[in-house]
Amino acid sequence: MPDATMTKEQSISREQLVELLNEDLAREYQAVIAYVVYSQVLKGAEYMNIAKELEKHAGEELQHALIISKHIDYLGGMPTVKPLPVVQSEDAVTMLRADLENENNTIRAYRDRVRQCEALGEYAIAEDVREILRQEQEHQIDLATALGIDVPDVSKPGKASNPGKKRR
Ligand SMILES: [Fe+2]
Ligand SMILES: [Fe+2]
């Protein structure tokens, strides 16, 4: 019997889940590209620590892409080959803000995905997405810390672009 409290967003078909996971995969590719490029382009003594972190993020995002691709294939879909567009800049703050905004969007999407996978009884996919989500939140904290701002609250819809308050 369908749960009356279940929102429309949470009760989706397997085909819709494949589409949404492909959007997640496009976002993971975007993250791989951004972290590969930004970790090498970031200049300045004050950014050396975060540049090393971004290099680590690049590898983690690649692992996420592999896991999401595996589940798309398992669900009978074809993993996309198209990344979302990546901001190009030589300005450190522009790069870090672009990464943070991407992570905010990613976290919001994966929170939805966990609920949607569970609603479909796909508990193993939900479990893997939870572990990815945990790492994305660490990425978000690393970036907010490097920017000297509070970690953005992404729990409310439509606030993904909120870059977070400046810390006093
Ligand atoms: Fe990721
Ligand atoms: Fe991430």
PDB file of C-alpha atoms and ligand atoms in Angstrom:
ATOM      1  CA  MET A   1       0.000   0.000   0.000  1.00  0.00           C
ATOM      2  CA  PRO A   2       1.499   3.370  -0.914  1.00  0.00           C
ATOM      3  CA  ASP A   3       2.562   5.553   1.975  1.00  0.00           C
ATOM      4  CA  ALA A   4       0.272   8.603   2.060  1.00  0.00           C
ATOM      5  CA  THR A   5       3.092  10.778   3.401  1.00  0.00           C
ATOM      6  CA  MET A   6       5.329   9.902   0.469  1.00  0.00           C
ATOM      7  CA  THR A   7       5.821  12.921  -1.759  1.00  0.00           C
ATOM      8  CA  LYS A   8       5.571  12.674  -5.529  1.00  0.00           C
ATOM      9  CA  GLU A   9       9.300  13.304  -5.780  1.00  0.00           C
ATOM     10  CA  GLN A  10      10.051  10.242  -3.658  1.00  0.00           C
ATOM     11  CA  SER A  11       7.823   7.808  -5.530  1.00  0.00           C
ATOM     12  CA  ILE A  12       9.407   7.500  -8.945  1.00  0.00           C
ATOM     13  CA  SER A  13       9.798   4.717 -11.486  1.00  0.00           C
ATOM     14  CA  ARG A  14      13.035   2.824 -12.103  1.00  0.00           C
ATOM     15  CA  GLU A  15      13.320   4.612 -15.459  1.00  0.00           C
ATOM     16  CA  GLN A  16      13.097   7.968 -13.695  1.00  0.00           C
ATOM     17  CA  LEU A  17      15.733   6.823 -11.209  1.00  0.00           C
ATOM     18  CA  VAL A  18      18.061   5.982 -14.110  1.00  0.00           C
ATOM     19  CA  GLU A  19      17.544   9.488 -15.528  1.00  0.00           C
ATOM     20  CA  LEU A  20      18.241  11.100 -12.174  1.00  0.00           C
ATOM     21  CA  LEU A  21      21.347   8.957 -11.600  1.00  0.00           C
ATOM     22  CA  ASN A  22      22.570  10.057 -15.023  1.00  0.00           C
ATOM     23  CA  GLU A  23      22.192  13.672 -13.894  1.00  0.00           C
ATOM     24  CA  ASP A  24      24.236  12.731 -10.809  1.00  0.00           C
ATOM     25  CA  LEU A  25      26.856  11.114 -13.046  1.00  0.00           C
ATOM     26  CA  ALA A  26      27.112  14.267 -15.200  1.00  0.00           C
ATOM     27  CA  ARG A  27      27.684  16.195 -11.952  1.00  0.00           C
ATOM     28  CA  GLU A  28      30.372  13.724 -10.833  1.00  0.00           C
ATOM     29  CA  TYR A  29      32.219  14.153 -14.158  1.00  0.00           C
ATOM     30  CA  GLN A  30      31.964  17.921 -13.701  1.00  0.00           C
ATOM     31  CA  ALA A  31      33.495  17.531 -10.231  1.00  0.00           C
ATOM     32  CA  VAL A  32      36.343  15.323 -11.520  1.00  0.00           C
ATOM     33  CA  ILE A  33      37.222  17.871 -14.225  1.00  0.00           C
ATOM     34  CA  ALA A  34      36.950  20.880 -11.918  1.00  0.00           C
ATOM     35  CA  TYR A  35      39.094  19.285  -9.190  1.00  0.00           C
ATOM     36  CA  VAL A  36      41.723  18.032 -11.665  1.00  0.00           C
ATOM     37  CA  VAL A  37      42.100  21.500 -13.205  1.00  0.00           C
ATOM     38  CA  TYR A  38      41.664  23.690 -10.126  1.00  0.00           C
ATOM     39  CA  SER A  39      44.072  21.640  -7.973  1.00  0.00           C
ATOM     40  CA  GLN A  40      46.818  22.395 -10.493  1.00  0.00           C
ATOM     41  CA  VAL A  41      45.855  25.984 -11.372  1.00  0.00           C
ATOM     42  CA  LEU A  42      45.392  27.309  -7.805  1.00  0.00           C
ATOM     43  CA  LYS A  43      48.331  29.590  -6.990  1.00  0.00           C
ATOM     44  CA  GLY A  44      49.510  31.318  -3.845  1.00  0.00           C
ATOM     45  CA  ALA A  45      50.988  30.122  -0.543  1.00  0.00           C
ATOM     46  CA  GLU A  46      47.633  30.482   1.262  1.00  0.00           C
ATOM     47  CA  TYR A  47      45.980  28.031  -1.162  1.00  0.00           C
ATOM     48  CA  MET A  48      48.590  25.253  -1.134  1.00  0.00           C
ATOM     49  CA  ASN A  49      46.788  23.197   1.519  1.00  0.00           C
ATOM     50  CA  ILE A  50      43.417  23.379  -0.216  1.00  0.00           C
ATOM     51  CA  ALA A  51      45.075  22.617  -3.589  1.00  0.00           C
ATOM     52  CA  LYS A  52      46.304  19.330  -2.096  1.00  0.00           C
ATOM     53  CA  GLU A  53      42.795  18.643  -0.760  1.00  0.00           C
ATOM     54  CA  LEU A  54      41.260  19.316  -4.181  1.00  0.00           C
ATOM     55  CA  GLU A  55      43.653  16.800  -5.717  1.00  0.00           C
ATOM     56  CA  LYS A  56      42.323  14.222  -3.247  1.00  0.00           C
ATOM     57  CA  HIS A  57      38.738  15.210  -4.057  1.00  0.00           C
ATOM     58  CA  ALA A  58      39.405  14.524  -7.771  1.00  0.00           C
ATOM     59  CA  GLY A  59      40.143  10.865  -7.006  1.00  0.00           C
ATOM     60  CA  GLU A  60      37.098  10.530  -4.756  1.00  0.00           C
ATOM     61  CA  GLU A  61      34.796  12.039  -7.400  1.00  0.00           C
ATOM     62  CA  LEU A  62      36.115   9.499  -9.933  1.00  0.00           C
ATOM     63  CA  GLN A  63      35.193   6.698  -7.508  1.00  0.00           C
ATOM     64  CA  HIS A  64      31.707   8.217  -7.162  1.00  0.00           C
ATOM     65  CA  ALA A  65      31.349   8.293 -10.964  1.00  0.00           C
ATOM     66  CA  LEU A  66      32.271   4.590 -11.125  1.00  0.00           C
ATOM     67  CA  ILE A  67      29.768   3.643  -8.410  1.00  0.00           C
ATOM     68  CA  ILE A  68      26.924   5.655  -9.984  1.00  0.00           C
ATOM     69  CA  SER A  69      27.713   4.179 -13.437  1.00  0.00           C
ATOM     70  CA  LYS A  70      27.600   0.674 -11.986  1.00  0.00           C
ATOM     71  CA  HIS A  71      24.124   1.278 -10.567  1.00  0.00           C
ATOM     72  CA  ILE A  72      22.829   2.853 -13.802  1.00  0.00           C
ATOM     73  CA  ASP A  73      24.003  -0.253 -15.656  1.00  0.00           C
ATOM     74  CA  TYR A  74      22.456  -2.519 -13.003  1.00  0.00           C
ATOM     75  CA  LEU A  75      19.113  -0.711 -13.452  1.00  0.00           C
ATOM     76  CA  GLY A  76      19.290  -1.403 -17.205  1.00  0.00           C
ATOM     77  CA  GLY A  77      20.287   2.134 -18.225  1.00  0.00           C
ATOM     78  CA  MET A  78      23.224   3.507 -20.199  1.00  0.00           C
ATOM     79  CA  PRO A  79      25.620   5.762 -18.257  1.00  0.00           C
ATOM     80  CA  THR A  80      25.927   9.231 -19.809  1.00  0.00           C
ATOM     81  CA  VAL A  81      29.192  10.462 -21.342  1.00  0.00           C
ATOM     82  CA  LYS A  82      28.394  14.173 -20.875  1.00  0.00           C
ATOM     83  CA  PRO A  83      29.674  16.235 -17.944  1.00  0.00           C
ATOM     84  CA  LEU A  84      27.895  19.355 -16.718  1.00  0.00           C
ATOM     85  CA  PRO A  85      29.809  22.500 -17.763  1.00  0.00           C
ATOM     86  CA  VAL A  86      32.831  23.524 -15.660  1.00  0.00           C
ATOM     87  CA  VAL A  87      33.667  27.146 -14.794  1.00  0.00           C
ATOM     88  CA  GLN A  88      37.143  28.150 -16.015  1.00  0.00           C
ATOM     89  CA  SER A  89      38.997  30.818 -14.088  1.00  0.00           C
ATOM     90  CA  GLU A  90      42.471  31.651 -12.782  1.00  0.00           C
ATOM     91  CA  ASP A  91      40.997  33.369  -9.741  1.00  0.00           C
ATOM     92  CA  ALA A  92      41.268  31.226  -6.608  1.00  0.00           C
ATOM     93  CA  VAL A  93      38.061  32.470  -4.968  1.00  0.00           C
ATOM     94  CA  THR A  94      36.072  32.015  -8.201  1.00  0.00           C
ATOM     95  CA  MET A  95      37.317  28.424  -8.464  1.00  0.00           C
ATOM     96  CA  LEU A  96      36.593  27.584  -4.818  1.00  0.00           C
ATOM     97  CA  ARG A  97      33.132  29.168  -5.008  1.00  0.00           C
ATOM     98  CA  ALA A  98      32.328  27.207  -8.176  1.00  0.00           C
ATOM     99  CA  ASP A  99      33.383  23.989  -6.431  1.00  0.00           C
ATOM    100  CA  LEU A 100      31.318  24.858  -3.366  1.00  0.00           C
ATOM    101  CA  GLU A 101      28.228  25.603  -5.448  1.00  0.00           C
ATOM    102  CA  ASN A 102      28.629  22.280  -7.272  1.00  0.00           C
ATOM    103  CA  GLU A 103      28.956  20.431  -3.960  1.00  0.00           C
ATOM    104  CA  ASN A 104      25.835  22.176  -2.611  1.00  0.00           C
ATOM    105  CA  ASN A 105      23.850  21.040  -5.659  1.00  0.00           C
ATOM    106  CA  THR A 106      25.301  17.537  -5.386  1.00  0.00           C
ATOM    107  CA  ILE A 107      24.399  17.199  -1.705  1.00  0.00           C
ATOM    108  CA  ARG A 108      20.820  18.312  -2.314  1.00  0.00           C
ATOM    109  CA  ALA A 109      20.467  15.842  -5.214  1.00  0.00           C
ATOM    110  CA  TYR A 110      21.887  12.892  -3.265  1.00  0.00           C
ATOM    111  CA  ARG A 111      19.648  13.573  -0.254  1.00  0.00           C
ATOM    112  CA  ASP A 112      16.682  13.218  -2.629  1.00  0.00           C
ATOM    113  CA  ARG A 113      18.252  10.160  -4.243  1.00  0.00           C
ATOM    114  CA  VAL A 114      18.576   8.258  -0.947  1.00  0.00           C
ATOM    115  CA  ARG A 115      14.846   8.748  -0.297  1.00  0.00           C
ATOM    116  CA  GLN A 116      13.932   7.820  -3.885  1.00  0.00           C
ATOM    117  CA  CYS A 117      16.079   4.660  -3.871  1.00  0.00           C
ATOM    118  CA  GLU A 118      14.562   3.546  -0.581  1.00  0.00           C
ATOM    119  CA  ALA A 119      11.035   4.203  -1.865  1.00  0.00           C
ATOM    120  CA  LEU A 120      11.843   1.823  -4.743  1.00  0.00           C
ATOM    121  CA  GLY A 121      13.281  -0.788  -2.381  1.00  0.00           C
ATOM    122  CA  GLU A 122      16.761  -0.226  -3.839  1.00  0.00           C
ATOM    123  CA  TYR A 123      18.425  -0.286  -0.423  1.00  0.00           C
ATOM    124  CA  ALA A 124      21.895  -1.216  -1.688  1.00  0.00           C
ATOM    125  CA  ILE A 125      21.979   1.766  -4.065  1.00  0.00           C
ATOM    126  CA  ALA A 126      20.698   3.977  -1.249  1.00  0.00           C
ATOM    127  CA  GLU A 127      23.520   2.696   0.957  1.00  0.00           C
ATOM    128  CA  ASP A 128      26.187   3.522  -1.639  1.00  0.00           C
ATOM    129  CA  VAL A 129      24.659   6.965  -2.245  1.00  0.00           C
ATOM    130  CA  ARG A 130      24.724   7.598   1.516  1.00  0.00           C
ATOM    131  CA  GLU A 131      28.459   6.887   1.629  1.00  0.00           C
ATOM    132  CA  ILE A 132      29.033   9.194  -1.371  1.00  0.00           C
ATOM    133  CA  LEU A 133      26.901  11.856   0.334  1.00  0.00           C
ATOM    134  CA  ARG A 134      29.090  11.627   3.452  1.00  0.00           C
ATOM    135  CA  GLN A 135      32.172  12.390   1.328  1.00  0.00           C
ATOM    136  CA  GLU A 136      30.424  15.235  -0.528  1.00  0.00           C
ATOM    137  CA  GLN A 137      29.635  16.868   2.801  1.00  0.00           C
ATOM    138  CA  GLU A 138      33.334  16.627   3.712  1.00  0.00           C
ATOM    139  CA  HIS A 139      34.199  18.285   0.395  1.00  0.00           C
ATOM    140  CA  GLN A 140      31.687  21.030   1.145  1.00  0.00           C
ATOM    141  CA  ILE A 141      33.249  21.627   4.587  1.00  0.00           C
ATOM    142  CA  ASP A 142      36.793  21.725   3.100  1.00  0.00           C
ATOM    143  CA  LEU A 143      35.703  24.366   0.564  1.00  0.00           C
ATOM    144  CA  ALA A 144      33.736  26.509   3.031  1.00  0.00           C
ATOM    145  CA  THR A 145      36.711  26.400   5.411  1.00  0.00           C
ATOM    146  CA  ALA A 146      39.119  27.466   2.644  1.00  0.00           C
ATOM    147  CA  LEU A 147      36.777  30.341   1.766  1.00  0.00           C
ATOM    148  CA  GLY A 148      36.412  31.331   5.433  1.00  0.00           C
ATOM    149  CA  ILE A 149      32.617  31.032   5.382  1.00  0.00           C
ATOM    150  CA  ASP A 150      30.015  28.984   7.228  1.00  0.00           C
ATOM    151  CA  VAL A 151      28.997  25.709   5.616  1.00  0.00           C
ATOM    152  CA  PRO A 152      25.935  26.571   3.468  1.00  0.00           C
ATOM    153  CA  ASP A 153      22.591  25.193   4.624  1.00  0.00           C
ATOM    154  CA  VAL A 154      21.297  23.189   1.670  1.00  0.00           C
ATOM    155  CA  SER A 155      18.337  21.676   3.510  1.00  0.00           C
ATOM    156  CA  LYS A 156      15.927  24.224   2.030  1.00  0.00           C
ATOM    157  CA  PRO A 157      15.013  23.901  -1.649  1.00  0.00           C
ATOM    158  CA  GLY A 158      16.161  26.644  -4.009  1.00  0.00           C
ATOM    159  CA  LYS A 159      18.988  27.863  -1.794  1.00  0.00           C
ATOM    160  CA  ALA A 160      21.760  25.954  -3.583  1.00  0.00           C
ATOM    161  CA  SER A 161      23.399  29.107  -4.862  1.00  0.00           C
ATOM    162  CA  ASN A 162      23.599  30.623  -1.389  1.00  0.00           C
ATOM    163  CA  PRO A 163      27.369  30.752  -0.949  1.00  0.00           C
ATOM    164  CA  GLY A 164      27.115  30.925   2.830  1.00  0.00           C
ATOM    165  CA  LYS A 165      27.622  33.720   5.299  1.00  0.00           C
ATOM    166  CA  LYS A 166      31.045  35.300   5.774  1.00  0.00           C
ATOM    167  CA  ARG A 167      32.486  34.377   9.143  1.00  0.00           C
ATOM    168  CA  ARG A 168      33.235  37.295  11.393  1.00  0.00           C
TER     169      ARG A 168
HETATM  170 FE    FE B   1      31.107  13.087  -5.973  1.00  0.00          FE
HETATM  171 FE    FE B   2      32.369  16.240  -3.978  1.00  0.00          FE
END
